[in-house]
Structure formats: structure tokens, C-alpha cells
Coordinates of C-alpha atoms and ligand atoms in Angstrom, one line a residue:
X242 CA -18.3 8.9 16.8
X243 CA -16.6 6.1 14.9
X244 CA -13.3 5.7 15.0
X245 CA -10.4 7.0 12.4
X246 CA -9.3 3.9 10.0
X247 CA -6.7 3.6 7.6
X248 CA -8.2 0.7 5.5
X249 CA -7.3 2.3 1.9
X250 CA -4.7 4.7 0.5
X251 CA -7.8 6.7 -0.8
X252 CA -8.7 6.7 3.3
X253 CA -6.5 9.9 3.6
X254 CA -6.3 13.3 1.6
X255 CA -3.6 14.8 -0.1
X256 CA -3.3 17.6 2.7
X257 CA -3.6 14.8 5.1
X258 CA -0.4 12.9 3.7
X259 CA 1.3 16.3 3.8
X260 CA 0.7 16.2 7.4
X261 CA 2.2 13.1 8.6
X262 CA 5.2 13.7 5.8
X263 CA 5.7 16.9 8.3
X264 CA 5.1 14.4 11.3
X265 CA 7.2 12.4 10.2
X266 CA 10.4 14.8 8.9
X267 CA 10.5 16.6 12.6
X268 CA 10.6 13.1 14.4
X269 CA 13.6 12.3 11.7
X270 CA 15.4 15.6 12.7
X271 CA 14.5 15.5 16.4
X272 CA 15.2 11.4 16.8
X273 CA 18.1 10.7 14.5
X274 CA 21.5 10.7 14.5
X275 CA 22.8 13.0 11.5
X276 CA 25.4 10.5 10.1
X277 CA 22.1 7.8 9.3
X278 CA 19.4 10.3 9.1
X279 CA 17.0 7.8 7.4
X280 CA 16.8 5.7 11.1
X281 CA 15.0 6.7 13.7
X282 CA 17.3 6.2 17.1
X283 CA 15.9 7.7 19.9
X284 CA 12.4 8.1 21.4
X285 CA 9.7 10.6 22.5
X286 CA 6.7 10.3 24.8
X287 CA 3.9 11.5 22.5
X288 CA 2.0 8.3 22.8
X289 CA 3.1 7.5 26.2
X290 CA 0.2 5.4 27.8
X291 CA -1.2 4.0 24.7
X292 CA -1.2 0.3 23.8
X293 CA -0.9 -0.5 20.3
X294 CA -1.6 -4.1 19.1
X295 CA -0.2 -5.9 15.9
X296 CA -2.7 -8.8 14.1
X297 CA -0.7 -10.5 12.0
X298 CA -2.2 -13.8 9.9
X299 CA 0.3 -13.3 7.5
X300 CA 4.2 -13.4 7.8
X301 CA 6.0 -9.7 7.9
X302 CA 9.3 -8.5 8.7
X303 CA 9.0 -5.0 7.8
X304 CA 5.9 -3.8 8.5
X305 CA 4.9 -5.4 11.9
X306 CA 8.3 -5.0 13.6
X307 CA 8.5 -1.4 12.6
X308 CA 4.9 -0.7 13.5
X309 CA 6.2 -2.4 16.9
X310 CA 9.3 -0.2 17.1
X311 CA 7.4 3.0 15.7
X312 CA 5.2 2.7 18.8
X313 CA 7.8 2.1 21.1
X314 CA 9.7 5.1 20.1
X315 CA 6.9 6.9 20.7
X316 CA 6.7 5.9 24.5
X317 CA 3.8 3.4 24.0
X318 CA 3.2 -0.6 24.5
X319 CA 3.1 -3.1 22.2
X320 CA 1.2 -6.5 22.1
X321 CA 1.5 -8.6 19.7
X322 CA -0.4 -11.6 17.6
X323 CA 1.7 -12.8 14.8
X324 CA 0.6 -16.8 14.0
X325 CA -3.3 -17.3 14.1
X326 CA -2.3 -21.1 15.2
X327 CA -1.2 -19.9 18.7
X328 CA -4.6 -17.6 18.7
X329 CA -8.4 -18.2 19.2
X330 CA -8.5 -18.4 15.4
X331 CA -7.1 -21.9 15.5
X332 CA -10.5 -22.6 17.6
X333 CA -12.6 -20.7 15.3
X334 CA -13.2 -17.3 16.3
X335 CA -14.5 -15.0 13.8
X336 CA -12.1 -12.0 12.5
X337 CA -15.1 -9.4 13.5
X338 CA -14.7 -11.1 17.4
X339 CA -11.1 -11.4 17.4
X340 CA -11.1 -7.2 16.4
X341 CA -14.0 -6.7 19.1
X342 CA -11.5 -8.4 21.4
X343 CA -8.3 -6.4 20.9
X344 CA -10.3 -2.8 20.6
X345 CA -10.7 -3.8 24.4
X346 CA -7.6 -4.6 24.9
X347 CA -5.4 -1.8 22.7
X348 CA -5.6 1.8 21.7
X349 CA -4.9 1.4 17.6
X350 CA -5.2 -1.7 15.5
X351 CA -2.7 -3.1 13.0
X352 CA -4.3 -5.6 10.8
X353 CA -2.4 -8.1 8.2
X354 CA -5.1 -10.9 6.3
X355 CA -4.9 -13.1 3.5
X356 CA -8.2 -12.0 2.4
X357 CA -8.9 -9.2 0.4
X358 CA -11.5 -6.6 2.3
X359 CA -10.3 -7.7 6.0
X360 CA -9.3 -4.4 7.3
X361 CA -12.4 -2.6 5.8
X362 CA -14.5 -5.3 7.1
X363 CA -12.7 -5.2 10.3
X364 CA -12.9 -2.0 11.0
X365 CA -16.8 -2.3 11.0
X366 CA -16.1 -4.1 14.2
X367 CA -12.9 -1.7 15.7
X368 CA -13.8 0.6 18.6
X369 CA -10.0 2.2 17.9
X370 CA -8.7 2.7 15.2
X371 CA -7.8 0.1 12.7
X372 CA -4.7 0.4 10.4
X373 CA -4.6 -2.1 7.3
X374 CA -1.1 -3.6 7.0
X375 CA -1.9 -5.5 3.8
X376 CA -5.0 -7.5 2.9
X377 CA -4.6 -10.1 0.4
X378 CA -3.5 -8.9 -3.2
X379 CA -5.8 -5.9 -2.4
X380 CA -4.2 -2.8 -0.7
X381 CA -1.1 -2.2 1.4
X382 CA -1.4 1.5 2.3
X383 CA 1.0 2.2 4.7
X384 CA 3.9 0.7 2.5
X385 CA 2.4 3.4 0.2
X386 CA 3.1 6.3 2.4
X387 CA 6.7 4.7 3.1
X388 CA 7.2 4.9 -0.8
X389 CA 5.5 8.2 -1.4
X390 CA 8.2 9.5 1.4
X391 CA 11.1 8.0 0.3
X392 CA 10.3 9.8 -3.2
X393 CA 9.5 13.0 -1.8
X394 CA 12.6 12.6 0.4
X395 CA 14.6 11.4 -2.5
X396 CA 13.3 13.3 -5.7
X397 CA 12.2 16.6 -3.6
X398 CA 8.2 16.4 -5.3
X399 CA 5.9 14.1 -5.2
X400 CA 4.0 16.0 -8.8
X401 CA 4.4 14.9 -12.2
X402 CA 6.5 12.2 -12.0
X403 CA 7.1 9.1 -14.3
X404 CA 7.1 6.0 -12.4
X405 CA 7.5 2.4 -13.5
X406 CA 6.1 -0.5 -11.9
X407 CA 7.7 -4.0 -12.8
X408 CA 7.1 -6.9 -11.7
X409 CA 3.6 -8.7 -10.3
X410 CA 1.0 -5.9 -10.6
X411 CA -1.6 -8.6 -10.5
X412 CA -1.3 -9.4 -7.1
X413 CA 0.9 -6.8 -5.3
X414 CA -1.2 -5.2 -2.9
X415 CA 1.9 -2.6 -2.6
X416 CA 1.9 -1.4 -6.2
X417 CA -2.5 -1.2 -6.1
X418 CA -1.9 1.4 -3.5
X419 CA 0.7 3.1 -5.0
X420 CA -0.9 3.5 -8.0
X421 CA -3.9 4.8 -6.5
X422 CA -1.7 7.6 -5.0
X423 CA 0.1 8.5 -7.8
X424 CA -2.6 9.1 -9.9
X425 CA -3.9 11.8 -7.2
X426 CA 0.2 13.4 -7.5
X427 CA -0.6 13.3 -11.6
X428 CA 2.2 10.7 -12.5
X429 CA 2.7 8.7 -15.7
X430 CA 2.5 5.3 -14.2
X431 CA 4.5 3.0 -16.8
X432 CA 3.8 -0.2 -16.8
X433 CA 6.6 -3.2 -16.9
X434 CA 4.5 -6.5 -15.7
X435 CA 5.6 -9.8 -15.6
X436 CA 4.4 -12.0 -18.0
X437 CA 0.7 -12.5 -17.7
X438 CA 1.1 -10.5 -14.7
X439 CA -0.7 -7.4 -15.4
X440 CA -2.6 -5.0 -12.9
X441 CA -5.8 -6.8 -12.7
X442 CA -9.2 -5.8 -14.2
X443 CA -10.6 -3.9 -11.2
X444 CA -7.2 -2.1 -10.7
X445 CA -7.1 -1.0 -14.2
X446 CA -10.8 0.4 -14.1
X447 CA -11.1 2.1 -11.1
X448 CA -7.6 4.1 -12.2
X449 CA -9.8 4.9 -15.2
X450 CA -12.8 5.7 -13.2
X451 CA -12.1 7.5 -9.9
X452 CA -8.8 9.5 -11.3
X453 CA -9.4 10.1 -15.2
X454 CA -6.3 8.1 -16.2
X455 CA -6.2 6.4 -19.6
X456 CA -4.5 3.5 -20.5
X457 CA -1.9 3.9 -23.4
X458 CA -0.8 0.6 -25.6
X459 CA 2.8 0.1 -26.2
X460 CA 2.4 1.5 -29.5
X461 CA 1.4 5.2 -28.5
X462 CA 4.3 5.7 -26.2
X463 CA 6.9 7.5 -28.4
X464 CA 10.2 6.0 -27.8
X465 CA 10.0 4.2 -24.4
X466 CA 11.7 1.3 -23.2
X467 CA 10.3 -2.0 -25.5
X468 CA 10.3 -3.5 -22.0
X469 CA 7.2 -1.0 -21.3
X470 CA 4.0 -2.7 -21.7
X471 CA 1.7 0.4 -21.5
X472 CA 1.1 3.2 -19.5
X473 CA -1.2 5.4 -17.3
X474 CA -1.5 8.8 -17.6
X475 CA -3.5 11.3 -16.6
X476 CA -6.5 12.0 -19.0
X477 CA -5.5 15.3 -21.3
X478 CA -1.7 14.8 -20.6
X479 CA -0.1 15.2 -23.8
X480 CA 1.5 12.7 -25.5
X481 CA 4.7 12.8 -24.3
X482 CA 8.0 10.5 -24.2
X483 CA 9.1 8.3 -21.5
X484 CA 13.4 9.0 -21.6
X485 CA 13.5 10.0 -18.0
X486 CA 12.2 7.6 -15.4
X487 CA 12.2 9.0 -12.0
X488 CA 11.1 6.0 -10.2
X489 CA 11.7 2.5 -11.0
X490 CA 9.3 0.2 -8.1
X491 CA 10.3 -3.7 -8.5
X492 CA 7.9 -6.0 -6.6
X493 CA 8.2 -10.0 -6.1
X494 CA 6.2 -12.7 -7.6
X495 CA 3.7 -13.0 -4.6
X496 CA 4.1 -16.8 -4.5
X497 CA 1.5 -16.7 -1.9
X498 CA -1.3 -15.8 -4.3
X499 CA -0.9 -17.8 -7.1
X500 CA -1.3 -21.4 -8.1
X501 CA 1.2 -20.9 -11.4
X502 CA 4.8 -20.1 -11.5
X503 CA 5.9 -17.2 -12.3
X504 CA 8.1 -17.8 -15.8
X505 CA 10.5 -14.9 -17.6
X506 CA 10.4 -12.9 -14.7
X507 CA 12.9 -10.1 -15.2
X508 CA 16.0 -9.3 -12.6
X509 CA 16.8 -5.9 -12.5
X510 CA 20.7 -5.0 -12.1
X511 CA 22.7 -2.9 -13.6
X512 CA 22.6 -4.2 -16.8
X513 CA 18.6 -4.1 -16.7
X514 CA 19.0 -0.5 -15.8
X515 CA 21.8 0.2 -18.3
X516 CA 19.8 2.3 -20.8
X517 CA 19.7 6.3 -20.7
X518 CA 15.7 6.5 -19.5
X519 CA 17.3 4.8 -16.5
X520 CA 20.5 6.9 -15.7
X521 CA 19.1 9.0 -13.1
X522 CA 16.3 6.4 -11.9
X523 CA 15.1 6.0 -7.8
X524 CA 15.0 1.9 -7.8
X525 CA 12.5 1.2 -4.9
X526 CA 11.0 -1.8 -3.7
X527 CA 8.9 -3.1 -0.6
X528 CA 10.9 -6.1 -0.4
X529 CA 11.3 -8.9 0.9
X530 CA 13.2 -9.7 -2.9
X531 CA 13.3 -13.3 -4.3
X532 CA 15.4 -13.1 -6.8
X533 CA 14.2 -10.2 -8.9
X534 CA 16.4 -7.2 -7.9
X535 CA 20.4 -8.3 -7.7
X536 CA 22.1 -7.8 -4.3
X537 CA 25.3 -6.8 -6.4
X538 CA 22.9 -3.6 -7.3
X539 CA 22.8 -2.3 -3.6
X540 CA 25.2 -0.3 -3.5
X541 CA 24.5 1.8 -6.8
X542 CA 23.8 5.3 -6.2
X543 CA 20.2 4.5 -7.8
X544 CA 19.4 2.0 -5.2
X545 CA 16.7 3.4 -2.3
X546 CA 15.2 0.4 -0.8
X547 CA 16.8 0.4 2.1
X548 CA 16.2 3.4 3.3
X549 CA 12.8 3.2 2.0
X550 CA 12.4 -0.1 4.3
X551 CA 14.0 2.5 7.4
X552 CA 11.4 5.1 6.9
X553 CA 8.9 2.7 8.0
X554 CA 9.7 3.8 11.5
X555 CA 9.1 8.0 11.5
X556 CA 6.4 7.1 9.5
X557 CA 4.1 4.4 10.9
X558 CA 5.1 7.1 14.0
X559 CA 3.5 9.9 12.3
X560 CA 0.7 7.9 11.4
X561 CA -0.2 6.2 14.8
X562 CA -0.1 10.0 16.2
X563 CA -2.1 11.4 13.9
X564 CA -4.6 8.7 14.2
X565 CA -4.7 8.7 17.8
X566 CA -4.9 12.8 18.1
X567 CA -7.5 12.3 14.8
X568 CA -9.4 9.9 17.1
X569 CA -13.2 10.6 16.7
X570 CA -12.9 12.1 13.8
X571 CA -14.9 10.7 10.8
X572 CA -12.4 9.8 7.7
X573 CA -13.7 12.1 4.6
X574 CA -13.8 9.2 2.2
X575 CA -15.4 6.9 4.9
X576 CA -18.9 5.4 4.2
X577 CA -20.4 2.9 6.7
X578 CA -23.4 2.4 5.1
X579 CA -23.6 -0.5 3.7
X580 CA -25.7 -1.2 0.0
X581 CA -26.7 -4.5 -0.1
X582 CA -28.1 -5.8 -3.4
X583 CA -30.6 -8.8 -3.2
X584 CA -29.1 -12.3 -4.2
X585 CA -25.3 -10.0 -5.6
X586 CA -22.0 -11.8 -4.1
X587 CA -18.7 -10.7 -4.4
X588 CA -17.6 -12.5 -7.6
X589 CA -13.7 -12.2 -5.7
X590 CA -13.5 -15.9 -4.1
X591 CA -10.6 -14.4 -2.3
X592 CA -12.8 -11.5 -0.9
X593 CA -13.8 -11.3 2.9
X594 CA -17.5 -11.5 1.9
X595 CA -17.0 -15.2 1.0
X596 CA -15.3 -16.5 3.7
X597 CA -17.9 -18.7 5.8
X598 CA -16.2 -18.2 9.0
X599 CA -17.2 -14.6 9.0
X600 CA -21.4 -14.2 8.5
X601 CA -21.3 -10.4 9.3
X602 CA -19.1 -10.3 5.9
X603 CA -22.5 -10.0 3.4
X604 CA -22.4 -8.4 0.0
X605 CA -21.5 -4.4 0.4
X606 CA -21.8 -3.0 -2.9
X607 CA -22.1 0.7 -4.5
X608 CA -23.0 1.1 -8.0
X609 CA -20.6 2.6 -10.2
X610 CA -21.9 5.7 -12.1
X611 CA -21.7 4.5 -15.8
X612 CA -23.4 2.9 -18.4
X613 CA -24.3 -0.2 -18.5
X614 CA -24.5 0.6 -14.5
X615 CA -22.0 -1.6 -12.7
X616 CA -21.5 -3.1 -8.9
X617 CA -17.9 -2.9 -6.9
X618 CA -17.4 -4.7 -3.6
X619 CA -16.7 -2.1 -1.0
X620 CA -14.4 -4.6 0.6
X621 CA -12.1 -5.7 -2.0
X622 CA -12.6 -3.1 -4.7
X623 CA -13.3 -6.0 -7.0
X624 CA -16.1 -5.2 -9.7
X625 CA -19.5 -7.7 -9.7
X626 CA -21.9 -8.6 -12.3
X627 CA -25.2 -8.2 -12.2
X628 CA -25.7 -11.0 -14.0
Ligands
LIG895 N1 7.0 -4.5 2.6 C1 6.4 -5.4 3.4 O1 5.2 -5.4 3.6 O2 7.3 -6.2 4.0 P1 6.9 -7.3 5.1 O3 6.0 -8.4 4.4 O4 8.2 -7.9 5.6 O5 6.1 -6.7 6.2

């Protein structure tokens, strides 16, 4: 039996979110203190015995050290790689050896790559189960299920919201995720990109593709924000105006990603927010921020990113549980078999599949049902010409 992975948002169900949301919410009320109930302060022994190990090629505040402290609150160990200089990668080794390695060594995996596809990729090589913590500008799905808590926590629903997303949607693995989620909880995802940083062509299609969402111009939107670019909603929504946003989620210009810099990107304050769709508006953000949501915003009564950073704790703890008791269970969405199409390559220069350090990384493509018939890259989700 192959291990449970969490390489994609789209990895877990709906009912299956639910679950660690419930997880999650009893290790809250049992493990914090009720003056700061978003912190998790005190520990439990349902992991006690397990080793959980953090590979990090990329830097992190947030996610590895509350991975580290989720599984220490749950009575586990931790070890740790965070700088692939002071690691066998500096020599060489391959990604798919390096995971080989640490499945020997740890009971759950928690992946961070600059390349897009790593964790899927990876986990072709886990014998436990491998959790992606960000790969590339390509997914970050357990920052999703910190969001998606934080708004049920915060809003009481998860259904039929309005959410914005500002900032880069190009190459914020963070707001690919969320997006992906949302459109299973039948938002109105509104678009506010930075300039010429809109969700890229992939991101756009497969919203279009796997969850009937359209894509509405500027135009069509009756009386929204001129900041609003466009919008996705669900296909057969009514046309419908955008007054009341329930969730604004700012992201950085991911520096890291791009050769340009970014110019006219927008800082959100209270002045940004000042108008009446935004009266009543969640303001979330992964973080870390550069310079694009004001510090003299943090204490409004809109702003949630803090305790949204906090939940990262009782989360990643529900998670590692349930993917430790789920252990040997086969993910519903999971597909190991990989399609190989003679002489096809990732077009994604930033995919897995390209990197030369990794020859188990070969094309892994399924055909897309539509016409003319068209090719995505199972690892990074990137659409490829047949050409
Ligand atoms: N949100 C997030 O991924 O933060 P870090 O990069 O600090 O882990």
C-alpha cells in the first residue's frame, strides 16, 4: 500500500477537510488557554513515538517552525534540514535519494522546493507520507487549509463566499491553492493582481476545466471595485454585484520568482480598504509582507493574519494525525501511473521534469478531455503543446 500524501490541495476531499477542521477545533479547545484561543499552548501524546522530518531548500518561518512545534505538541520528534548547503545536496544527491533517505529515517515528510512538481515527484520516492510545504510558484496546500480555517473560524462558512485575491497571483503558490479550494466551497473569486501579475495561464484553465468556473472581464461585474480586474465564478451563478467582500487575501511580490520588479504594486491600509464593499472585509495574508499590507493596519478589527499565521499549529496537528492514522490508505484523487508521451517535455523550465539532477523526473502527462485534445504535466499542473 502506498503511502497517504498531501502534494495538492485537490489531494484531500471536502469531507476530508471537515475532518481535520474538527481535529483541529478539539486540540484548540483541549490545548489552549481561553484568553488566546487561536495558540496552541499545551501538548498531547497522540503522535508520541513518531519522528517527523522537515526538508527545507527554501527559507520559511511559518510553515517549518510550526510544522516543528505542531509535532512536538503532539508528543513526537522532530529533525530537521533547512539549508541544502549543509546537506548531501551540496554534493549532489538527487531529491528522489535525499526522500528515500529520510523515509528511513522519519515517520511523515515535510517538503519545501524551488521547483514546481517536487513534492508530487517526491512522493513517488516516500515510503511515509510526504506533505508539500510549497513547491515553487506551484502549490502551497497546507497554507490553504490554514486560510480556509481561519475563514471558517472567522466568517462561520466556508460556502458562497466572495473573496479577493490582490497582489502576485502569477507566482503565489498560496493563492493557486486557495483558489482551487474555493472554487470546490462555490466562491466568487475576485480578482485584484498586480500589474502584469495575473494568475497564470494554467491556473486560469484548469479553474475553468476541473471546477466549471468562468472568467468575468471587468466590464460584466456590476458595480465592483474599478480596482477589480475580473472575476471567477462559478459557471450558472447569476450575475450578481460584488458590494460585500468577505475576504480580502494580500500576497507579496515573490521576489524569488521573477527576474522583473514588481512596479505599481498596491499597499493595502486603511485608506485602500476605505470603500463600503470593504467595511466588513477578513484581510488575510500568508505573510511574510514586504511592504504591501501597512503595519499601522494591524490592529483594525478587519485584520486576521495573525491569527491566521497561529492556526498553523492545531492545524499542521490535525493534519500530521490524520495522515499518520490515514497511513496506508490510498488518497482518492491519487494516480501513480504515470502517462508518458513520446518525445513531450514539460514546456515549465521551472518544472521538476527539467531539472537534470533528477533523471527519474521524465515527462508525466494526462490528456485533458477537450478539443483540440491537450497535455498537463502531472507535476506542476502546467499545460504542454503537442507541438
Ligand atoms: N506562509 C508561509 O509559507 O510562510 P513561510 O515562508 O514563513 O513559511
Amino acid at each position: 500500500m502506498s503511502p497517504r500524501h498531501l502534494t495538492s490541495i485537490d489531494d484531500l476531499s471536502l469531507e476530508e477537510i471537515g475532518s481535520i477542521f474538527f481535529l483541529a477545533e478539539k486540540y484548540l479547545r483541549e490545548l489552549a488557554e481561553p484568553n488566546i484561543p487561536y495558540r496552541v499552548s499545551k501538548s498531547t501524546n497522540a503522535c508520541i513515538g513518531s519522528v517527523l522530518a522537515t526538508l527545507f531548500y527554501e527559507p520559511s518561518t511559518r510553515t517549518r517552525l510550526s510544522f516543528e512545534s505542531a509535532m512536538l505538541r503532539l508528543g513526537g520528534q522532530v529533525i530537521s534540514s533547512t539549508d541544502p548547503m549543509a546537506s548531501s545536496t551540496a554534493k549532489g544527491e538527487s531529491l528522489a535519494d535525499t526522500i528515500r533517505m529520510a523515509s528511513a529515517y522519519a515517520d511523515v515528510l515535510v517538503l519545501r522546493h524551488p521547483l514546481e512538481g517536487a513534492a508530487k515527484f517526491a512522493a513517488e520516492y516516500a515510503s511515509v507520507p510526504l506533505i508539500n510545504a510549497g513547491d515553487g510558484a506551484h502549490e502551497h496546500p497546507t497554507q490553504t487549509l490554514c486560510d480556509l480555517f481561519t475563514i471558517r473560524r472567522e466568517r462561520g462558512t466556508l460556502n458562497d463566499l466572495t473573496v479577493a485575491l490582490l497582489g502576485d497571483l502569477k507566482s503565489g503558490r498560496t493563492a493557486h491553492s486557495l483558489a482551487y479550494a474555493l472554487a470546490r466551497y462555490g466562491a466568487n473569486i475576485l480578482l485584484m493582481p498586480a500589474k502584469s501579475l495575473e494568475f497564470p495561464d494554467h491556473v486560469a484553465a484548469r479553474l475553468q476545466d476541473a471546477f466549471g468556473y468562468r472568467h468575468m472581464e471587468t466590464g460584466s461585474l456590476q458595480g465592483a471595485d474599478e480596482r477589480i480586474t475580473g472575476a471567477f465564478v462559478p459557471e450558472g451563478a447569476a450575475l450578481r454585484t460584488f458590494n460585500d467582500i468577505d475576504v480580502l487575501y494580500v500576497t507579496r511580490f515573490q521576489k524569488e520568482r521573477s527576474a522583473a520588479i514588481a512596479t505599481d504594486y498596491p499597499t493595502v491600509n486603511a485608506a485602500f480598504l476605505a470603500s463600503e464593499p470593504f467595511r466588513n472585509t477578513l484581510v488575510l495574508h500568508p505573510l511574510p509582507r514586504v511592504g504591501e499590507l501597512d503595519p499601522g493596519f494591524d490592529r483594525d478589527n478587519r485584520a486576521g493574519y495573525f491569527r491566521q499565521a497561529s492556526y498553523g499549529v492545531p492545524v499542521r496537528m490535525a493534519l500530521i494525525t490524520f495522515l499518520l492514522k490515514e497511513d496506508g490508505k490510498r488518497l482518492a484523487s491519487e494516480d501513480n501511473s504515470a502517462r508518458t508521451y513520446d518525445g513531450i517535455i514539460c514546456g515549465n523550465a521551472n518544472c521538476i521534469s527539467r531539472d537534470a539532477g533528477e533523471p527519474g523526473a521524465s515527462p508525466n502527462l494526462e490528456s485533458l478531455t477537450s478539443d483540440p485534445p491537450r497535455l498537463r504535466c502531472l507535476y506542476c499542473g502546467h499545460e504542454v503543446s503537442r507541438a
